[in-house]
mmCIF file of C-alpha atoms in Angstrom:
data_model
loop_
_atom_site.group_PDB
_atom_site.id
_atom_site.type_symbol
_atom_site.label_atom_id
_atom_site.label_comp_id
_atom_site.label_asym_id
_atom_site.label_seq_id
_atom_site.Cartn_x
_atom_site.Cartn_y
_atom_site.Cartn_z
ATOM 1 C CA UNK X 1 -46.093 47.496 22.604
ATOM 2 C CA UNK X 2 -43.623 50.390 21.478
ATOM 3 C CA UNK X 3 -45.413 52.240 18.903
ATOM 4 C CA UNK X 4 -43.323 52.174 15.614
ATOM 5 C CA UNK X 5 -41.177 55.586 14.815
ATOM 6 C CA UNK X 6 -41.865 58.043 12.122
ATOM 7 C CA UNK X 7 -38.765 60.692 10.522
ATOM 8 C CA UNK X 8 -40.250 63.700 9.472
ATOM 9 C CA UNK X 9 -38.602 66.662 7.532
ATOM 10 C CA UNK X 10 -38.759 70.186 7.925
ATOM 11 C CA UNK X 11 -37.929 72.150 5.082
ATOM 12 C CA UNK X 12 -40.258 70.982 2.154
ATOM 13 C CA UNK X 13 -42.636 68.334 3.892
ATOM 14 C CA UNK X 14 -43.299 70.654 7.424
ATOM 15 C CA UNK X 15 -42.668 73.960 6.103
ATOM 16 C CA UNK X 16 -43.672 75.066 2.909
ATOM 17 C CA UNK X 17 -40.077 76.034 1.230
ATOM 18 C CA UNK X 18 -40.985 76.957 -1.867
ATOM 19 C CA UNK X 19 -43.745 79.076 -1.317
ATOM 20 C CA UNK X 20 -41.217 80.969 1.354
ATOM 21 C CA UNK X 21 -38.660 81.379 -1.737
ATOM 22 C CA UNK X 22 -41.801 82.853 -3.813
ATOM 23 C CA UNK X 23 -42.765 85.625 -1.019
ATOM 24 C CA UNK X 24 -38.768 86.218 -1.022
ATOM 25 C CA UNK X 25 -38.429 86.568 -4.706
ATOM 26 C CA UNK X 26 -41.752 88.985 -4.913
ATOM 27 C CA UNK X 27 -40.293 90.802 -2.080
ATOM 28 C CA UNK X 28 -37.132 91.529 -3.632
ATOM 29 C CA UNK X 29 -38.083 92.061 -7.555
ATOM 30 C CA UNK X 30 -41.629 92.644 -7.539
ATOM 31 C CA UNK X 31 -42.502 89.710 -9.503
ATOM 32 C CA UNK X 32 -44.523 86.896 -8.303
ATOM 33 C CA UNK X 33 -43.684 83.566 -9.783
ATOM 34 C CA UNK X 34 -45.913 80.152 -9.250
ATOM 35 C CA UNK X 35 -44.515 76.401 -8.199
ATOM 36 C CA UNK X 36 -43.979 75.609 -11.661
ATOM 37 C CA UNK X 37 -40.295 77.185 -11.753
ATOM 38 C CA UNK X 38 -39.589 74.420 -9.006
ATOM 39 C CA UNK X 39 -40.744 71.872 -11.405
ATOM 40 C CA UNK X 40 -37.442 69.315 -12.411
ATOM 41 C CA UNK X 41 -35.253 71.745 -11.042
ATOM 42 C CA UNK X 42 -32.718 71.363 -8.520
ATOM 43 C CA UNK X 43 -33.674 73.172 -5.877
ATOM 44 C CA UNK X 44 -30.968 75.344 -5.348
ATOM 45 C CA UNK X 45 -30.835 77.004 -8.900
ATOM 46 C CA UNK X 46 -34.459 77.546 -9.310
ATOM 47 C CA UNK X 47 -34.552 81.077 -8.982
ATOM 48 C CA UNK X 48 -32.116 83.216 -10.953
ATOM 49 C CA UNK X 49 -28.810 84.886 -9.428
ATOM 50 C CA UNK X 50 -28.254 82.556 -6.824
ATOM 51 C CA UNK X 51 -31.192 83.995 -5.091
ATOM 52 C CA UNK X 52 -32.231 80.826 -3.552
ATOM 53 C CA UNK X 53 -28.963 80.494 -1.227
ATOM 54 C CA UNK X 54 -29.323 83.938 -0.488
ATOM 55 C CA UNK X 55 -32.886 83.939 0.848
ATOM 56 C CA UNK X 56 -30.942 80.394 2.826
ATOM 57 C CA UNK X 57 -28.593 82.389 4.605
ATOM 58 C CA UNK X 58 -31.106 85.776 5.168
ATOM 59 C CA UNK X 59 -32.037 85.757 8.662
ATOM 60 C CA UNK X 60 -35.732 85.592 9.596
ATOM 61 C CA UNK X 61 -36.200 83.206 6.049
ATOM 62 C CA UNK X 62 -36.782 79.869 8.244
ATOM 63 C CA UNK X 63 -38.624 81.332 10.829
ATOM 64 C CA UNK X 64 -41.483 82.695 8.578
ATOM 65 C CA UNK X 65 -41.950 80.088 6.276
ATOM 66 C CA UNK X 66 -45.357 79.156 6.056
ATOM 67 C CA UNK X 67 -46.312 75.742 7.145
ATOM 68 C CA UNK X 68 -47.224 73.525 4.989
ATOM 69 C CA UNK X 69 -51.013 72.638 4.061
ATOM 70 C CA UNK X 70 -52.888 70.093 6.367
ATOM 71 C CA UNK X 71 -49.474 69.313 8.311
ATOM 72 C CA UNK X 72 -50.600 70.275 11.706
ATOM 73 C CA UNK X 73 -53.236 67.993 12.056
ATOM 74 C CA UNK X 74 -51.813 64.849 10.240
ATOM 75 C CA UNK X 75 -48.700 65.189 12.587
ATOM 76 C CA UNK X 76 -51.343 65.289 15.403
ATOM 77 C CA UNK X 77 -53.304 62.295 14.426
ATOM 78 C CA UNK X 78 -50.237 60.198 13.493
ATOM 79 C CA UNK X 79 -48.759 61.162 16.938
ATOM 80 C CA UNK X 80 -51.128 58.934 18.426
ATOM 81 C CA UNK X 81 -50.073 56.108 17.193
ATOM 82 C CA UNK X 82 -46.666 56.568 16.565
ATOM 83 C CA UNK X 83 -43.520 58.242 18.079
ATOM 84 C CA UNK X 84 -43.359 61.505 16.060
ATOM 85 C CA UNK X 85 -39.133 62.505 15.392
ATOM 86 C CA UNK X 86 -39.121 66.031 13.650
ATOM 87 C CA UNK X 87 -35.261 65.216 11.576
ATOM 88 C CA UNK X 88 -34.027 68.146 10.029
ATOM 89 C CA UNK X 89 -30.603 68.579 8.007
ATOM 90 C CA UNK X 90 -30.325 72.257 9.651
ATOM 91 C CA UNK X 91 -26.296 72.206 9.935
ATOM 92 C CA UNK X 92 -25.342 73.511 6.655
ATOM 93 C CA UNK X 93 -27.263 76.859 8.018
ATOM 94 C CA UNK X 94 -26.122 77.142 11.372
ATOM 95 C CA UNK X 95 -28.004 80.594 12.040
ATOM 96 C CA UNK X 96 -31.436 78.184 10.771
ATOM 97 C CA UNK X 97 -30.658 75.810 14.143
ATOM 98 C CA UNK X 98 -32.855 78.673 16.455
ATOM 99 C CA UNK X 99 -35.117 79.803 13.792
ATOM 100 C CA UNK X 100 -36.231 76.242 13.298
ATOM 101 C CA UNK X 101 -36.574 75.387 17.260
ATOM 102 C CA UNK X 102 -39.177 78.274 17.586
ATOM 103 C CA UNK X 103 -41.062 77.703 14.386
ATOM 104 C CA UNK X 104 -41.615 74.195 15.503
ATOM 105 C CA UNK X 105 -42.317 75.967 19.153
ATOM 106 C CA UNK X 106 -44.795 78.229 17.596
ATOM 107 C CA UNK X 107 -46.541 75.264 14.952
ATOM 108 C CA UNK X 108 -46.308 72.253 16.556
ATOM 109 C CA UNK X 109 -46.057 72.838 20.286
ATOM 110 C CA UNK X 110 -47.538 69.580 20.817
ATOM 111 C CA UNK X 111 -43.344 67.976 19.803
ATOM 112 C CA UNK X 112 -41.222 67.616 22.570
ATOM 113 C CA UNK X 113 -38.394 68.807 22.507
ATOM 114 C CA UNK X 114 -36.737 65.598 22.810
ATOM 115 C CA UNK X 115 -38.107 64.285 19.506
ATOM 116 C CA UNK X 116 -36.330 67.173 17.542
ATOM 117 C CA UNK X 117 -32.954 66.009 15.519
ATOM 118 C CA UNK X 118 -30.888 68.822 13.606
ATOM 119 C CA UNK X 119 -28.020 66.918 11.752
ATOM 120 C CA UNK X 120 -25.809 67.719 8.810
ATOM 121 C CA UNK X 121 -26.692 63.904 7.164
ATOM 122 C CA UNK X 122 -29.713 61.407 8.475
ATOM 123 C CA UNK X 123 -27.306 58.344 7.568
ATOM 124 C CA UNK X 124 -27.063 57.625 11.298
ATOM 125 C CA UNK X 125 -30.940 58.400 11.866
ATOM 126 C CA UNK X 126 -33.058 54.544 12.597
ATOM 127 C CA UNK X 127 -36.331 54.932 12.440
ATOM 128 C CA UNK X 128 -39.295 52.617 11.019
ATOM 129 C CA UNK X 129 -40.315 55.128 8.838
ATOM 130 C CA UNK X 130 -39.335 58.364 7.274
ATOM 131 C CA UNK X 131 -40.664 61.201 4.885
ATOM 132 C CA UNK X 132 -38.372 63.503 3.118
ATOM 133 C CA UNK X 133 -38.178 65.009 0.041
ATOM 134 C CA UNK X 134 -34.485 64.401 -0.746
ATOM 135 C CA UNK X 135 -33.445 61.181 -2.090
ATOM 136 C CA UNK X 136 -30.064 62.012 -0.464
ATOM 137 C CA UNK X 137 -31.654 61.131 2.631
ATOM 138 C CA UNK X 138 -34.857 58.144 1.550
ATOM 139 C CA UNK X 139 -32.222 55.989 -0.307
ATOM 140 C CA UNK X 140 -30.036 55.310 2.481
ATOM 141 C CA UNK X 141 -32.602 55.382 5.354
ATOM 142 C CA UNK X 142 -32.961 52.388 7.616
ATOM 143 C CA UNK X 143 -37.327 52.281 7.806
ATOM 144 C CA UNK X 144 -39.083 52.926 4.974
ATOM 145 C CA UNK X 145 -39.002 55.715 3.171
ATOM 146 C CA UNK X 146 -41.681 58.231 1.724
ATOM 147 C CA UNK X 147 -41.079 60.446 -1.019
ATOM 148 C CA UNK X 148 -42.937 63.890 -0.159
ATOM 149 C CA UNK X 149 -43.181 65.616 -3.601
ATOM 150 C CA UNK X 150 -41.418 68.583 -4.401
ATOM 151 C CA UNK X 151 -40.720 70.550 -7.648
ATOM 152 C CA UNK X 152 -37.235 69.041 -7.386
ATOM 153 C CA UNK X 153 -38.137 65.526 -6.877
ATOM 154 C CA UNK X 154 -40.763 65.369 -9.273
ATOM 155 C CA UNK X 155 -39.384 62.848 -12.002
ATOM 156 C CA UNK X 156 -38.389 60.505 -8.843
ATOM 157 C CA UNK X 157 -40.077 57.223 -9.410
ATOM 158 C CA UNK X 158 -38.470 54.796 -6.989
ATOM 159 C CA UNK X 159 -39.488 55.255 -3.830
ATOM 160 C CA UNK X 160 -43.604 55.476 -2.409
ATOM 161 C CA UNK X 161 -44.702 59.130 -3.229
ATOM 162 C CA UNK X 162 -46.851 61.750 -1.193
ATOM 163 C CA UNK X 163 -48.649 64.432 -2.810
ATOM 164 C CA UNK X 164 -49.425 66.380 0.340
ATOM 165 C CA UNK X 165 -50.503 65.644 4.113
ATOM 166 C CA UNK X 166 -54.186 64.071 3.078
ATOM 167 C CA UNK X 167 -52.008 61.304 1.278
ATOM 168 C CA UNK X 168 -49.624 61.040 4.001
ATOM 169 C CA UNK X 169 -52.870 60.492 6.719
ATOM 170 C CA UNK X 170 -54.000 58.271 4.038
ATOM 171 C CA UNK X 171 -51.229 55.772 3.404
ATOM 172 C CA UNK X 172 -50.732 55.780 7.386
ATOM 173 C CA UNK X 173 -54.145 54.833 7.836
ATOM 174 C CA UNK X 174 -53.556 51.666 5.729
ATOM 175 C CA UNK X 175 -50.154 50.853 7.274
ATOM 176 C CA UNK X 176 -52.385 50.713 10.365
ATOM 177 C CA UNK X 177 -55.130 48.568 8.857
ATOM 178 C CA UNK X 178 -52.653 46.232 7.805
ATOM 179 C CA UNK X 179 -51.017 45.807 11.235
ATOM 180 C CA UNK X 180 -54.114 44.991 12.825
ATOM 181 C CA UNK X 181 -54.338 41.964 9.651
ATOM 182 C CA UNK W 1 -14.915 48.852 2.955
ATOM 183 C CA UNK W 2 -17.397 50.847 5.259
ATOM 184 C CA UNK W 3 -15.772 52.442 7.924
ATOM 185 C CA UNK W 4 -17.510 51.737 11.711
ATOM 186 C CA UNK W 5 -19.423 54.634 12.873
ATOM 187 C CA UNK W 6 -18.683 56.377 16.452
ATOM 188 C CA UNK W 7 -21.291 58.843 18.092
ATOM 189 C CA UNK W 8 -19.454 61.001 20.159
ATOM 190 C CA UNK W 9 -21.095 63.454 23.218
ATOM 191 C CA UNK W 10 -20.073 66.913 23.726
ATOM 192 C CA UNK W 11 -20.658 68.144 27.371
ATOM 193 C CA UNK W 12 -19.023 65.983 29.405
ATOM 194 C CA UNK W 13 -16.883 64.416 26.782
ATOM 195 C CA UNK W 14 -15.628 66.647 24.408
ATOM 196 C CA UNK W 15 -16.042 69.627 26.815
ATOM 197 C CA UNK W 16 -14.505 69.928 30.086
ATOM 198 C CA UNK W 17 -18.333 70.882 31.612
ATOM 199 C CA UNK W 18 -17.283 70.465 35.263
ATOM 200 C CA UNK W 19 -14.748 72.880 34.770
ATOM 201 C CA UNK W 20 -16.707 75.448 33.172
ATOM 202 C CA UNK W 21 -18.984 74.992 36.134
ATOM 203 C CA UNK W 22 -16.466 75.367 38.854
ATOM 204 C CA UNK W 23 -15.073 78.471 36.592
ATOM 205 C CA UNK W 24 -18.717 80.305 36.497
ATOM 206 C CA UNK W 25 -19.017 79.444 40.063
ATOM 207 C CA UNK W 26 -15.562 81.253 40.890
ATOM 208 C CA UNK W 27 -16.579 84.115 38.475
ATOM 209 C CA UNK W 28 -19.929 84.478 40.325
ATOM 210 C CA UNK W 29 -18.949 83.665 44.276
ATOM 211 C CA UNK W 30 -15.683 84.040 44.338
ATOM 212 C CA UNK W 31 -14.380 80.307 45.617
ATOM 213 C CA UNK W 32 -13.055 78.000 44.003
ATOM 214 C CA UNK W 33 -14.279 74.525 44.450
ATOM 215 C CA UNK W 34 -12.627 71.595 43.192
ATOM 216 C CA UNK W 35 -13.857 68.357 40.871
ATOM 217 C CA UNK W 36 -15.128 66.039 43.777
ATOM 218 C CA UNK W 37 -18.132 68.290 44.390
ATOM 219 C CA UNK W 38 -19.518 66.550 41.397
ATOM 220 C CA UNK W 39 -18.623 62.894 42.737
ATOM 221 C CA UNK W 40 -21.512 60.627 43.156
ATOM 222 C CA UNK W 41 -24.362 63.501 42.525
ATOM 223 C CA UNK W 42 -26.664 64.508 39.542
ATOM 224 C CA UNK W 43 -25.369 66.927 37.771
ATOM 225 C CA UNK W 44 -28.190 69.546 38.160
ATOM 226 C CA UNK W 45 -27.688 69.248 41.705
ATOM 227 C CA UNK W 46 -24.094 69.317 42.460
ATOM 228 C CA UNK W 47 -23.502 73.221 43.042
ATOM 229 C CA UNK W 48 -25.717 75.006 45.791
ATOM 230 C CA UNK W 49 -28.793 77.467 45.078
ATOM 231 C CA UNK W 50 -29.563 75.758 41.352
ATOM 232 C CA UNK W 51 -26.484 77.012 39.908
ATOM 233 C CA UNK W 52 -25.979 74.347 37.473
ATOM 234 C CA UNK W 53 -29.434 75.282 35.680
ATOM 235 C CA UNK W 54 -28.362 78.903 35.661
ATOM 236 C CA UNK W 55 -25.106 78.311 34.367
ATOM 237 C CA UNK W 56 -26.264 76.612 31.370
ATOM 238 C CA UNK W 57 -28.996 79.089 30.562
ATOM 239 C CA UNK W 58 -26.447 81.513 30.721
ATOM 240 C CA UNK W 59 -25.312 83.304 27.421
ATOM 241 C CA UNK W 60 -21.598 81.952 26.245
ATOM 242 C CA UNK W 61 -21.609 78.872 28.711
ATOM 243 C CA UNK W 62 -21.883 76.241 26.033
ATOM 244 C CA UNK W 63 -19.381 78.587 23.651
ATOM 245 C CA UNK W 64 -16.476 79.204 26.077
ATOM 246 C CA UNK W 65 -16.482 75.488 27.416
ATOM 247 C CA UNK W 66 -12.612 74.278 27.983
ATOM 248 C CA UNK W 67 -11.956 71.318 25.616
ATOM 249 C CA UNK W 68 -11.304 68.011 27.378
ATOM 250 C CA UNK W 69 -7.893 67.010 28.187
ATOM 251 C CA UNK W 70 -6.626 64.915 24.951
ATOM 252 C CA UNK W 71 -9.863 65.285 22.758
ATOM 253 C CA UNK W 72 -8.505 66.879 20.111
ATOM 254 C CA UNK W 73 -5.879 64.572 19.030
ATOM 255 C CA UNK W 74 -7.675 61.681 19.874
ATOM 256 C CA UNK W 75 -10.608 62.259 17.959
ATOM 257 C CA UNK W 76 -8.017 63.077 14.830
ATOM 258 C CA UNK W 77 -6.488 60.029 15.402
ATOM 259 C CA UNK W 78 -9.870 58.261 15.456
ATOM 260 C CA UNK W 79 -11.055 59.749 12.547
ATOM 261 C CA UNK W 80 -8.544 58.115 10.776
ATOM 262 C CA UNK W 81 -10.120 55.242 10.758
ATOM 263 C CA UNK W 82 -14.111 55.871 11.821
ATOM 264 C CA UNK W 83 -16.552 57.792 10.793
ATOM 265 C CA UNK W 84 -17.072 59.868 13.317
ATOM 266 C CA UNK W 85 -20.634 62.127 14.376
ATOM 267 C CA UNK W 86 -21.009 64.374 16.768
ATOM 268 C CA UNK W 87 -24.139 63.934 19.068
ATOM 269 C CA UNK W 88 -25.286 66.466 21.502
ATOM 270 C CA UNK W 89 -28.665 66.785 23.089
ATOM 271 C CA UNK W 90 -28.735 69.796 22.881
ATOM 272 C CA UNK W 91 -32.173 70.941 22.528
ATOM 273 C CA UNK W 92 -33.217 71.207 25.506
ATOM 274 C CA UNK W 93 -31.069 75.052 25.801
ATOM 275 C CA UNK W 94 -32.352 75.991 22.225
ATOM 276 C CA UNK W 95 -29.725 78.870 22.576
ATOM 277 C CA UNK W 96 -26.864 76.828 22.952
ATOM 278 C CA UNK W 97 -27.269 75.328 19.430
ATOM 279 C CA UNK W 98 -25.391 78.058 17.579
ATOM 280 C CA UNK W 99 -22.945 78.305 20.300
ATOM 281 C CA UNK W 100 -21.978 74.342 20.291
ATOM 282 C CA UNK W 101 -21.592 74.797 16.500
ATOM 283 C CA UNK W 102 -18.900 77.409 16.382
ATOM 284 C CA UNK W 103 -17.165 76.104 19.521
ATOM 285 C CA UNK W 104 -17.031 72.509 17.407
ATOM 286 C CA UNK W 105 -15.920 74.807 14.476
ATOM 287 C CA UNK W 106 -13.192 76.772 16.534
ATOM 288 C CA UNK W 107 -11.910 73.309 18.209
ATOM 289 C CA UNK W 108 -13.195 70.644 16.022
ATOM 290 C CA UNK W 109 -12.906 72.035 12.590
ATOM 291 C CA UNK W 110 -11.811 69.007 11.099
ATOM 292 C CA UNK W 111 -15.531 67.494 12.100
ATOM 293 C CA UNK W 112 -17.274 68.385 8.802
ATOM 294 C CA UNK W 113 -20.808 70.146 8.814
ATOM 295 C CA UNK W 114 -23.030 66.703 7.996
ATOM 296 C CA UNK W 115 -21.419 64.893 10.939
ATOM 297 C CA UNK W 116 -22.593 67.083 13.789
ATOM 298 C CA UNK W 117 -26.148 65.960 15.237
ATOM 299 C CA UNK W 118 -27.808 67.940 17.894
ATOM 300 C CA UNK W 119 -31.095 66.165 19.399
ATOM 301 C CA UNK W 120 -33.209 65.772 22.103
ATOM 302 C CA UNK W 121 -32.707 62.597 23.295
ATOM 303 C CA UNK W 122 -30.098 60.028 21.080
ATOM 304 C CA UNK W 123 -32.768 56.863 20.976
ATOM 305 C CA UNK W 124 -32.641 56.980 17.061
ATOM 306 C CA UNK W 125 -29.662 57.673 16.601
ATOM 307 C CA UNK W 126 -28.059 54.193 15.379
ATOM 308 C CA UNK W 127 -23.608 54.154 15.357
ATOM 309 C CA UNK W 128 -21.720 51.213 16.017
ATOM 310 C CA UNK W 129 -20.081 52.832 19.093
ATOM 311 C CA UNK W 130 -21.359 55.703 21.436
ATOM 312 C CA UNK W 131 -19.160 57.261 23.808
ATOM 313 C CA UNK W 132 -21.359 59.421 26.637
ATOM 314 C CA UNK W 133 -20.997 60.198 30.149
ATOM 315 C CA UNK W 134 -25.031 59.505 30.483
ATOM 316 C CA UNK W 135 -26.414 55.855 30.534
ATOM 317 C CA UNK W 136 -29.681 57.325 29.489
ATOM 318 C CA UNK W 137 -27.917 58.082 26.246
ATOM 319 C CA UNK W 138 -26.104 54.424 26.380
ATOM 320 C CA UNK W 139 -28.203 52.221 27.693
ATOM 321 C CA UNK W 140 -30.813 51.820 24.791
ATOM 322 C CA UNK W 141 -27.771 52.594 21.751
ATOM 323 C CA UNK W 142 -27.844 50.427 19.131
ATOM 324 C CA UNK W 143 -23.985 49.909 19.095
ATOM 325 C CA UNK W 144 -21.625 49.569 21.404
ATOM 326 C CA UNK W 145 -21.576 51.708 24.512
ATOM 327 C CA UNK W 146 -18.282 53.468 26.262
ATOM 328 C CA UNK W 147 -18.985 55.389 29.309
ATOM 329 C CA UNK W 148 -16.467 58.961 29.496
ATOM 330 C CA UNK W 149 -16.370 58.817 33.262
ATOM 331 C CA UNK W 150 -17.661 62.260 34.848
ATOM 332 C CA UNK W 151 -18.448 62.642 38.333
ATOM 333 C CA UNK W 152 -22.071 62.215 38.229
ATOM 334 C CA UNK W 153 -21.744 58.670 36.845
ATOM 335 C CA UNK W 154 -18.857 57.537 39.331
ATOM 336 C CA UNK W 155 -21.038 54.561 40.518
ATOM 337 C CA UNK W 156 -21.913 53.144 36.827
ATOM 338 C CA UNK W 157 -20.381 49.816 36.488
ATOM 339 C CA UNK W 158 -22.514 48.029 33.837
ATOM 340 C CA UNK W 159 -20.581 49.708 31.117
ATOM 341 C CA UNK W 160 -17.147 49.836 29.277
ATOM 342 C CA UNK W 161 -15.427 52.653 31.182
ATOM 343 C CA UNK W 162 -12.965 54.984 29.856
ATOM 344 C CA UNK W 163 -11.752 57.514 32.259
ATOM 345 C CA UNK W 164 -9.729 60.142 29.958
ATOM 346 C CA UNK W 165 -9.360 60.423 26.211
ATOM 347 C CA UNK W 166 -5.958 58.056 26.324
ATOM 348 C CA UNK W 167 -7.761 55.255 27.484
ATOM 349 C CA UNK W 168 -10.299 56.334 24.299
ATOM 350 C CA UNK W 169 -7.550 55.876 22.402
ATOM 351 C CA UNK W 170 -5.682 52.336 23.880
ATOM 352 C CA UNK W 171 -9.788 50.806 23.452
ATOM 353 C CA UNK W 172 -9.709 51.617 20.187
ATOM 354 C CA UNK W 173 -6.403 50.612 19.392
ATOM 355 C CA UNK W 174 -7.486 47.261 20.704
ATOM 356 C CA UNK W 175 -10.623 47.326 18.615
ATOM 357 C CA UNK W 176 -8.634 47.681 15.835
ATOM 358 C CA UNK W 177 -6.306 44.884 16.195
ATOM 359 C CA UNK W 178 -9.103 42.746 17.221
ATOM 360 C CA UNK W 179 -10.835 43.326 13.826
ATOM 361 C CA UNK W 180 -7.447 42.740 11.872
ATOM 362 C CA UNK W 181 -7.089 39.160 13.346
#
């Protein structure tokens, strides 16, 4: 049977984006902020002066981010039983497109190359399932789709909501369960 | 109303890649071979001593790639009335990702950002037409397929065939008036 196919984001749900913009913002001022700044914010403005585009268009920002916690080994496990499609909107940041190839080379070596998508929009991406952060991309989606939280998603109530990878493994583990039903 | 969707390829389609070969084999041996070498043979294999593969892991292959005869104004034209994405696999030369973007931007600039997709393979990928010289790309699409004819695939005959980008054109002209009546 052909196993059912899962979206998964980079920036945000892979990599951890906001703690990158953190190290950034310490970097450059000396000040070390927490998550909370993130919190009902849209992204893009939640550091002052624009600094968030900035640290966007610095090279070396996407290929350092740190990856998010427990990631690697849910992506493993669900790769067993499903086909794994890393989707990422990498287009706006066309200098991102390499950075993000190795950082996927270098943290999950165990994608193929062939299941990596870098797109401007995922309106053309079918897949039976997909997490994301951005309702830009979940509302439209053809599969179901699975809000990762994110400071800038948090007052987001209408679609199924992940709170990190351990949830993710968890509400994948049911999906199973009930399949077998 | 929605407008259809069209998934265009780049090498092969947009890009005049036989050319490009037959220039880098010029540039590099000094003779100049003509289009049929490529008739009725895999692509990989249709210059001697594994050029092919070390022509397209060359730097500035992908960027300097002569625009196919026609493209241009055809995809204009077609835009007019589809939404059109680009769809390369390109991920399998990671370096050739920032190239194909700013040789779309130099030729294509009227393609905005979110409408450029660059994967591994194209299985997810879900337009209501796909035009691509490959049948592993067209075979499985969820729309309709149109094979770009290209030497390698001279022996295809289970698909819609267009030959150059007029005949893109005339099908589509025909699609339209069908959907009028």
């Amino acid at each position: 049977m052909k196993k059912k196919s899962i979206a998964i984001d980079m920036d945000g749900v892979l990599a951890d984006t906001e703690v990158q913009y953190l190290n950034y913002y310490e970097q450059q001022f000396g000040t070390r902020l927490t998550k909370e700044i993130f919190h009902n914010v849209a992204e893009a403005e939640a550091l002052p002066d624009g600094s968030i585009y900035k640290f966007l268009f610095t090279p070396g920002f996407f290929r350092t981010i740190p990856v998010m916690d427990g990631a690697v080994d849910a992506v493993k496990t669900l790769q067993q039983d499903y086909d794994i499609y890393i989707v990422s909107a990498a287009m706006e940041f066309p200098l991102s497109l390499f950075e993000k190839k190795e950082w996927l080379e270098e943290h999950f070596p165990f994608i193929q190359w062939n299941n990596i998508i870098f797109c401007g929009n995922k309106s053309i991406i079918d897949t039976d399932y997909m997490i994301d952060d951005y309702c830009k991309n979940l509302d439209f989606c053809k599969g179901k789709p699975i809000l990762f939280s994110a400071g800038h998603n948090a007052s987001i109530t209408h679609h199924v909501r992940v709170n990190n990878w351990k949830e993710v493994e968890t509400l994948f583990a049911e999906e199973r369960s009930l399949a077998r039903q």
